[in-house]
Short mmCIF file of C-alpha atoms in Angstrom, two decimals:
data_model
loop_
_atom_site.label_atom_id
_atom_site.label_comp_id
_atom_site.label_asym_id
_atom_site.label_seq_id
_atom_site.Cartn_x
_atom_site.Cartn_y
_atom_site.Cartn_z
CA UNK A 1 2.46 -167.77 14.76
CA UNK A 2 1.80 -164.32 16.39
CA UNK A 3 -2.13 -164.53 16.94
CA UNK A 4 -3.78 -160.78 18.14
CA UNK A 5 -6.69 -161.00 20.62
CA UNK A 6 -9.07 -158.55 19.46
CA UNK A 7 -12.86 -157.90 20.15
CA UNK A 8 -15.34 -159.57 17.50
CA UNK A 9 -18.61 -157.76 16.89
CA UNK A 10 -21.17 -158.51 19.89
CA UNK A 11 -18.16 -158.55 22.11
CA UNK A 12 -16.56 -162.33 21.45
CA UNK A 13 -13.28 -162.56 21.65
CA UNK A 14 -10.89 -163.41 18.38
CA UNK A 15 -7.46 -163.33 16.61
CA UNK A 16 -6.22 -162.41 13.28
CA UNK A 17 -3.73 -164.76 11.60
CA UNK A 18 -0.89 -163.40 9.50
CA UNK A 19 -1.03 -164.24 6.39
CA UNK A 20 2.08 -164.92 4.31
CA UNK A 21 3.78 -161.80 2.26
CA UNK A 22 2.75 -162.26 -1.48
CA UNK A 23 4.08 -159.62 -4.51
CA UNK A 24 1.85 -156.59 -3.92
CA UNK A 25 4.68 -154.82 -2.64
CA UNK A 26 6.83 -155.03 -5.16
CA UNK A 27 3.45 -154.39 -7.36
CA UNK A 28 2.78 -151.59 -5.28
CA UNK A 29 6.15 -149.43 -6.46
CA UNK A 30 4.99 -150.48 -10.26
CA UNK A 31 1.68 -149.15 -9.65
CA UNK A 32 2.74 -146.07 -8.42
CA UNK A 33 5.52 -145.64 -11.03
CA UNK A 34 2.55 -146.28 -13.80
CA UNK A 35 0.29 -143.87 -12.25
CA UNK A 36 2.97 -141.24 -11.98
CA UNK A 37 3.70 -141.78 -16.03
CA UNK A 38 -0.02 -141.53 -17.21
CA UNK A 39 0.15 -138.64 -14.85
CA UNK A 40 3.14 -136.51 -16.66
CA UNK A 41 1.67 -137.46 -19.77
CA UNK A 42 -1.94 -136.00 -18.90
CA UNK A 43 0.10 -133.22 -17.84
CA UNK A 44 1.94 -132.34 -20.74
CA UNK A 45 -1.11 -132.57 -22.81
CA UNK A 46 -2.41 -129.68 -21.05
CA UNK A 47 0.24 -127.28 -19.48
CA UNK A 48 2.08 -126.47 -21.96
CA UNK A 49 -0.92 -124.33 -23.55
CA UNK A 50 -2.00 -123.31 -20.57
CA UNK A 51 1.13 -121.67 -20.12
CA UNK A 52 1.49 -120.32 -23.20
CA UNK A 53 3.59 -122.38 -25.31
CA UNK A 54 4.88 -122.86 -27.73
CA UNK A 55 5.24 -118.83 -27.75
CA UNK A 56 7.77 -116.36 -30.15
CA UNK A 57 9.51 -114.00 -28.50
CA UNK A 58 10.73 -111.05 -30.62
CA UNK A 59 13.05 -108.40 -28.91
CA UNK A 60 16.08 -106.32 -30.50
CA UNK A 61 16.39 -108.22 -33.92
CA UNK A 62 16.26 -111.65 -32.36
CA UNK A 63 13.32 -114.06 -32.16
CA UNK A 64 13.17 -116.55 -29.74
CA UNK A 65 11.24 -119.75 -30.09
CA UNK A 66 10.12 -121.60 -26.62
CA UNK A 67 8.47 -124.90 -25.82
CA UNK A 68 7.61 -125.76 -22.57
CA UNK A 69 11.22 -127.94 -22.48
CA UNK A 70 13.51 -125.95 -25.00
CA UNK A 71 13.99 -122.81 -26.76
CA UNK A 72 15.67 -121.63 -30.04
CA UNK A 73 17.58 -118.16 -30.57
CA UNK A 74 17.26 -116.79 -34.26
CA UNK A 75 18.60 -113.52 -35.78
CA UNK A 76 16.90 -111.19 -37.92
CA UNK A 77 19.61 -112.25 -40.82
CA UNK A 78 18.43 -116.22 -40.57
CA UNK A 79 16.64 -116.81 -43.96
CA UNK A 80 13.17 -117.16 -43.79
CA UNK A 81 10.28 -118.17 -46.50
CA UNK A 82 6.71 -119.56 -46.23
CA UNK A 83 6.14 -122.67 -47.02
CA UNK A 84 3.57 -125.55 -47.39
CA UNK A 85 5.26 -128.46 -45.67
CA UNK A 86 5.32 -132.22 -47.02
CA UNK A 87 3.77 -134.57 -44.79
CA UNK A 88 5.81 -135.62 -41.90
CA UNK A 89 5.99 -138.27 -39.16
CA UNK A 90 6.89 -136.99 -35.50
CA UNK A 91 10.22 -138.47 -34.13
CA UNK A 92 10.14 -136.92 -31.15
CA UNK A 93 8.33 -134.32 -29.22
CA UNK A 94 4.08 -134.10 -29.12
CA UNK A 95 1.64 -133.91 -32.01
CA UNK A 96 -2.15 -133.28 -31.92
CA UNK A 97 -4.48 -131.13 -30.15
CA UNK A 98 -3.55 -128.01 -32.84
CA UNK A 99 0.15 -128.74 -30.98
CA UNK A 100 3.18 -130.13 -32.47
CA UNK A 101 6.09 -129.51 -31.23
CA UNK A 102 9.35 -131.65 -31.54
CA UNK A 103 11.23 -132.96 -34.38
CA UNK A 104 9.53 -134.52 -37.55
CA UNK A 105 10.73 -136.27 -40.35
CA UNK A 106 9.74 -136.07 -43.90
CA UNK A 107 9.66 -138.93 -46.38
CA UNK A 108 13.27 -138.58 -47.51
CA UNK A 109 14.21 -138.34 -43.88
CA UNK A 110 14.68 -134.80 -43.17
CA UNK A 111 14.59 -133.81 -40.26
CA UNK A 112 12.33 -130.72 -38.79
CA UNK A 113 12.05 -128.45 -35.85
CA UNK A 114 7.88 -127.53 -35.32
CA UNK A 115 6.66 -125.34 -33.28
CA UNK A 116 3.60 -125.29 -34.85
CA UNK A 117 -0.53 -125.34 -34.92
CA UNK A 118 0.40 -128.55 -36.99
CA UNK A 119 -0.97 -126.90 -39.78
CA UNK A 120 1.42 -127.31 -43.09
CA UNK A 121 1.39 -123.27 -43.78
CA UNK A 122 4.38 -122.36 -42.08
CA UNK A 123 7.29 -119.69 -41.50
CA UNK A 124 10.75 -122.00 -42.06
CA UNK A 125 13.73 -120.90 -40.89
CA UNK A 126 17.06 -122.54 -42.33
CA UNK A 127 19.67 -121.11 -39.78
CA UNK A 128 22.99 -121.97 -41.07
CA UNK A 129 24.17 -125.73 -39.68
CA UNK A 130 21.07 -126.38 -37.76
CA UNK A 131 17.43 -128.02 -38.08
CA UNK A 132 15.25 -125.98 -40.31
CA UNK A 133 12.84 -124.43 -37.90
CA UNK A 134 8.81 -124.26 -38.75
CA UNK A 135 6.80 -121.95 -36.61
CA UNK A 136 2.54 -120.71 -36.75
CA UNK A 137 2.13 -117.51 -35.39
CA UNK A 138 -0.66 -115.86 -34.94
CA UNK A 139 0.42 -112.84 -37.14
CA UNK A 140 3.58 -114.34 -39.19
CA UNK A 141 3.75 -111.09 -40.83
CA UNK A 142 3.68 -108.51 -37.76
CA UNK A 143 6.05 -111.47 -36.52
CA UNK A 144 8.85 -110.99 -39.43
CA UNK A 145 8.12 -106.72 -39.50
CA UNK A 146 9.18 -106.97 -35.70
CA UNK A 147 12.05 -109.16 -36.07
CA UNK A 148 13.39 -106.88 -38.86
CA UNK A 149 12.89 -103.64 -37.04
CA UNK A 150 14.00 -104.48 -33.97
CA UNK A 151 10.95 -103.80 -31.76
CA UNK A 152 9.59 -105.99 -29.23
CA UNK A 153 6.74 -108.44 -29.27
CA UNK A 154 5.24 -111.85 -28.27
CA UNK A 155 3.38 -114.01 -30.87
CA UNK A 156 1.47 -117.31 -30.28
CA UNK A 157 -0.06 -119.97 -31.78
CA UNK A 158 -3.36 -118.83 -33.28
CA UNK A 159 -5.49 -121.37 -31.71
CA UNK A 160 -5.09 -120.09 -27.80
CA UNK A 161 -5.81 -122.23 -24.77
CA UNK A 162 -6.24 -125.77 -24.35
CA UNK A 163 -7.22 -127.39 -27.13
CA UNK A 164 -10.71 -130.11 -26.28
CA UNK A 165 -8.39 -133.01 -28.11
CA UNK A 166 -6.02 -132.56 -25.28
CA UNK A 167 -8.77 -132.59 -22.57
CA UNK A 168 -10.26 -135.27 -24.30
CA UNK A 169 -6.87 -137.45 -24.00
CA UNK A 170 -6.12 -136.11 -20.72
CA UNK A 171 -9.04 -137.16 -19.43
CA UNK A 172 -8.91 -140.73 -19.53
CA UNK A 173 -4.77 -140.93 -18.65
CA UNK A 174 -6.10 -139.67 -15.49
CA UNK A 175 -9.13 -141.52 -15.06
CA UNK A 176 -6.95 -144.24 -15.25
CA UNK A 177 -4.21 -143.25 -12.87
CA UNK A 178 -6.61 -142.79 -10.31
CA UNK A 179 -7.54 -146.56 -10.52
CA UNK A 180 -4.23 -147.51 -10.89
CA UNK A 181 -4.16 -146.07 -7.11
CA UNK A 182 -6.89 -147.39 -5.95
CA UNK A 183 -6.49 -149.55 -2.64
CA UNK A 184 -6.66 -153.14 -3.85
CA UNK A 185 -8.68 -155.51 -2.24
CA UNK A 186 -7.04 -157.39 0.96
CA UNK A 187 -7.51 -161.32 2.50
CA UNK A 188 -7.87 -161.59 6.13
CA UNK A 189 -7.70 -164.79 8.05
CA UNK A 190 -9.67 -164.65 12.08
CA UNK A 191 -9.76 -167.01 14.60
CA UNK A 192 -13.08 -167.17 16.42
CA UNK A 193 -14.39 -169.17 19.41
CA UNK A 194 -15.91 -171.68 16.85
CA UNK A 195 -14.63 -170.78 13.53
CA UNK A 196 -12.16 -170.07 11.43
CA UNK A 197 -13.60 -167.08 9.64
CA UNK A 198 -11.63 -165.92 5.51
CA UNK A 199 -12.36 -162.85 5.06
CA UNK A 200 -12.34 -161.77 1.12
CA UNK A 201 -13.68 -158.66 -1.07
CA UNK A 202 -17.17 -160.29 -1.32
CA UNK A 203 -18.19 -161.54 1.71
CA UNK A 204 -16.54 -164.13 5.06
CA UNK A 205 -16.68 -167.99 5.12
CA UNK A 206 -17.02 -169.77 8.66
CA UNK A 207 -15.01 -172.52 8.88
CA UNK A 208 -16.22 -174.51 11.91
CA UNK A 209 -13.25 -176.31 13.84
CA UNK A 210 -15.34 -179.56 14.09
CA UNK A 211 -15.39 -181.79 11.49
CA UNK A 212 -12.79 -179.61 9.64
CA UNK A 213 -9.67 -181.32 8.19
CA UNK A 214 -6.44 -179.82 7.88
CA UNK A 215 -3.52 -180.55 6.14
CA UNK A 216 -0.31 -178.85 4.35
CA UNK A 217 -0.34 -178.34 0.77
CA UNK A 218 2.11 -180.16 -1.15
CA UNK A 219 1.86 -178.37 -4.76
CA UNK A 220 1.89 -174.22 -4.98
CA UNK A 221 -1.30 -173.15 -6.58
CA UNK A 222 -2.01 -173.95 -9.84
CA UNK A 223 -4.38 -172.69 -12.61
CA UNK A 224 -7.32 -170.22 -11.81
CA UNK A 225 -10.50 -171.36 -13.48
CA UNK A 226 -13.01 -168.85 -11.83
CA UNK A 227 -11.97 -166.23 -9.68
CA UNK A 228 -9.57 -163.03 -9.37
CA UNK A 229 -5.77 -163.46 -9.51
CA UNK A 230 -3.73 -160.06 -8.99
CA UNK A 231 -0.86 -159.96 -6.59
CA UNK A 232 -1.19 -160.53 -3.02
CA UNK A 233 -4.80 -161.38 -3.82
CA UNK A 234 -6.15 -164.97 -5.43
CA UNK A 235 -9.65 -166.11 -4.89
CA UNK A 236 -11.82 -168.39 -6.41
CA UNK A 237 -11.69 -171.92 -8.33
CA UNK A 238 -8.21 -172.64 -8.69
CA UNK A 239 -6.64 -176.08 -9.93
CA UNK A 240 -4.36 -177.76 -7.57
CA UNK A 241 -2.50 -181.05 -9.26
CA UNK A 242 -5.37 -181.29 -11.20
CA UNK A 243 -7.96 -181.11 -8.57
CA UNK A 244 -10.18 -177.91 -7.79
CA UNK A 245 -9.64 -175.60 -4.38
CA UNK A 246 -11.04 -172.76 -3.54
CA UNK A 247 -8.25 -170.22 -3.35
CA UNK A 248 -8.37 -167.47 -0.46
CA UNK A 249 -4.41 -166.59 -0.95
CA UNK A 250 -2.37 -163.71 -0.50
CA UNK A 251 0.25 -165.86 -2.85
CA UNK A 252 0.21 -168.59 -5.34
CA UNK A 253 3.57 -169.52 -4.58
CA UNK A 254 4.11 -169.62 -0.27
CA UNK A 255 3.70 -172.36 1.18
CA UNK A 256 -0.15 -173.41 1.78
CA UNK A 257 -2.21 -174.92 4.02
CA UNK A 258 -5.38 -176.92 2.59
CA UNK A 259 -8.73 -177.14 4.82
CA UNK A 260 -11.35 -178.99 4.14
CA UNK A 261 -14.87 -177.96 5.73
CA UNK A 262 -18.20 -179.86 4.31
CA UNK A 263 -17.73 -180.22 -0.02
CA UNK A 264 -15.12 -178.00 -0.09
CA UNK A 265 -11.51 -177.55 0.22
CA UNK A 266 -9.87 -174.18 0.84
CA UNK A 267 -5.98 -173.10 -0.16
CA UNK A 268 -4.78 -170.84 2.55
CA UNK A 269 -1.26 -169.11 2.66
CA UNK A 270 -0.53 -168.28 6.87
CA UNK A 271 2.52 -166.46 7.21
CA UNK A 272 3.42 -169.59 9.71
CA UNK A 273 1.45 -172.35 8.31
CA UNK A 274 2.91 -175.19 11.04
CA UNK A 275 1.49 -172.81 13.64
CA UNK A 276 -1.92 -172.20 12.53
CA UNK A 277 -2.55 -176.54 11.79
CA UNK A 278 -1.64 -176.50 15.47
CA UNK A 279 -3.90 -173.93 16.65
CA UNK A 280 -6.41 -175.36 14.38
CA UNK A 281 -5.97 -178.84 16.04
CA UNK A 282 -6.11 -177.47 19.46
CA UNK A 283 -9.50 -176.09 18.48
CA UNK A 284 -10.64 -179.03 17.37
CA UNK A 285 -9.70 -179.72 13.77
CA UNK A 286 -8.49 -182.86 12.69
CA UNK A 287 -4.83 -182.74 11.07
CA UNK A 288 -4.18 -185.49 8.41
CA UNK A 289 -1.24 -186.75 6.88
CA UNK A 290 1.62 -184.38 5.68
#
């Protein structure tokens, strides 16, 4: 065991303890990889209207439809009618916030291209050996004079801007990112002139080196009764082969050391657990039977 002399407050001198590695690292890459999803999903909600899309793009007798991921070349000759759509199920793609885009499936199982205000009024195109295609926008009928004329213009939806559904959603996706990134609380074990001191989220226990007992654990931890268990960071009333310890772990499954100080025994997990119940006895502790 590796003990670091450092300075205690009021000038005392001390050493932290290593503890032994638990899961949080491995934790830590899941953390980050579920902060970065609620992330892109928060973002989708709200870029692709703040960017403009879904937007129609009419220029020399061709309309082009583009999402924020895809976009769909149509020719002036591709039929066209308005139509009141059944009701339809998304498949795949986004739908809410007066924004659906993706592919959606009617009753019977047809499928359907929206690019839409997910209103059922739409424009349906039927090119020839594709999707149909359903678009809203804002002026379907300056839309279909421009497409058949040839001139240029640019339609969109006709609900501009982010939508408050999407901010609403948004919202708490990144509330909750944020908190998924949030530095976790950490266990620290110190050796003082006359104490072991565990130091946890909610305050520091003194373990005095007289009259403490020390021995290994032969069981990993069991059961938490009261407490907080999250990786690399157990505390609290844990069961033990059926008898209660107070848990102060960075792992409920290294190796442990059990230390016993008044009414109560304590579960420890030292990255070097033979070196610290040497240390300890040198101090003064009394080691019992392995």
């Amino acid at each position: 065991m590796t003990l670091a002399p450092a300075p205690l407050s009021g000038g005392s001198p001390g050493a932290d303890v290593a503890t032994a590695t638990g899961s949080r690292a491995a934790f830590r890459v899941l953390r980050l990889g579920f902060a970065a999803l609620l992330l892109a999903l928060a973002v989708l909600l709200v870029l692709p209207p703040l960017l403009g899309y879904p937007r129609f793009e009419v220029s020399g007798g061709v309309l082009t439809v583009r999402s924020i991921t895809t976009h769909r070349i149509l020719s002036a000759q591709t039929p066209v009618q308005t139509v009141t759509l059944p009701p339809l199920s998304k498949t795949i793609g986004t739908a809410g916030g007066q924004r659906c885009t993706g592919r959606f499936r009617d009753a019977p199982g047809r499928i359907y291209e929206l690019y839409t205000d997910c209103s059922s009024r739409v424009l349906l195109f039927s090119p020839s050996g594709r999707r149909p295609i359903a678009i809203t926008p804002d002026d379907p009928q300056a839309l279909l004079g421009a497409l058949r004329s040839g001139e240029n213009a640019t339609f969109r939806l006709p609900a501009p801007g982010i939508p408050l559904n999407s901010w609403l959603t948004a919202l708490p996706l990144l509330i909750v990112a944020v908190l998924s990134l949030w530095p976790w609380p950490s266990l620290r074990y110190r050796l003082t002139p006359g104490a072991l001191e565990i130091r946890r989220r909610l305050g520091v226990d003194r373990l005095p080196y007289s009259g403490l007992k020390v021995r290994r654990a032969r069981n990993p931890l069991g059961t938490r009764l009261i407490g907080t268990g999250m990786p690399g960071y157990h505390t609290g009333l844990y069961s033990l082969a059926g008898d209660p310890v107070m848990a102060v772990a960075t792992s409920s499954r290294a190796p442990g050391l059990l230390l016993t100080s008044g009414e109560t025994t304590y579960y420890l997990t030292p990255a070097d657990v033979g070196a610290l119940m040497t240390e300890l006895e040198r101090r003064g502790a009394t080691l019992q039977g392995e």
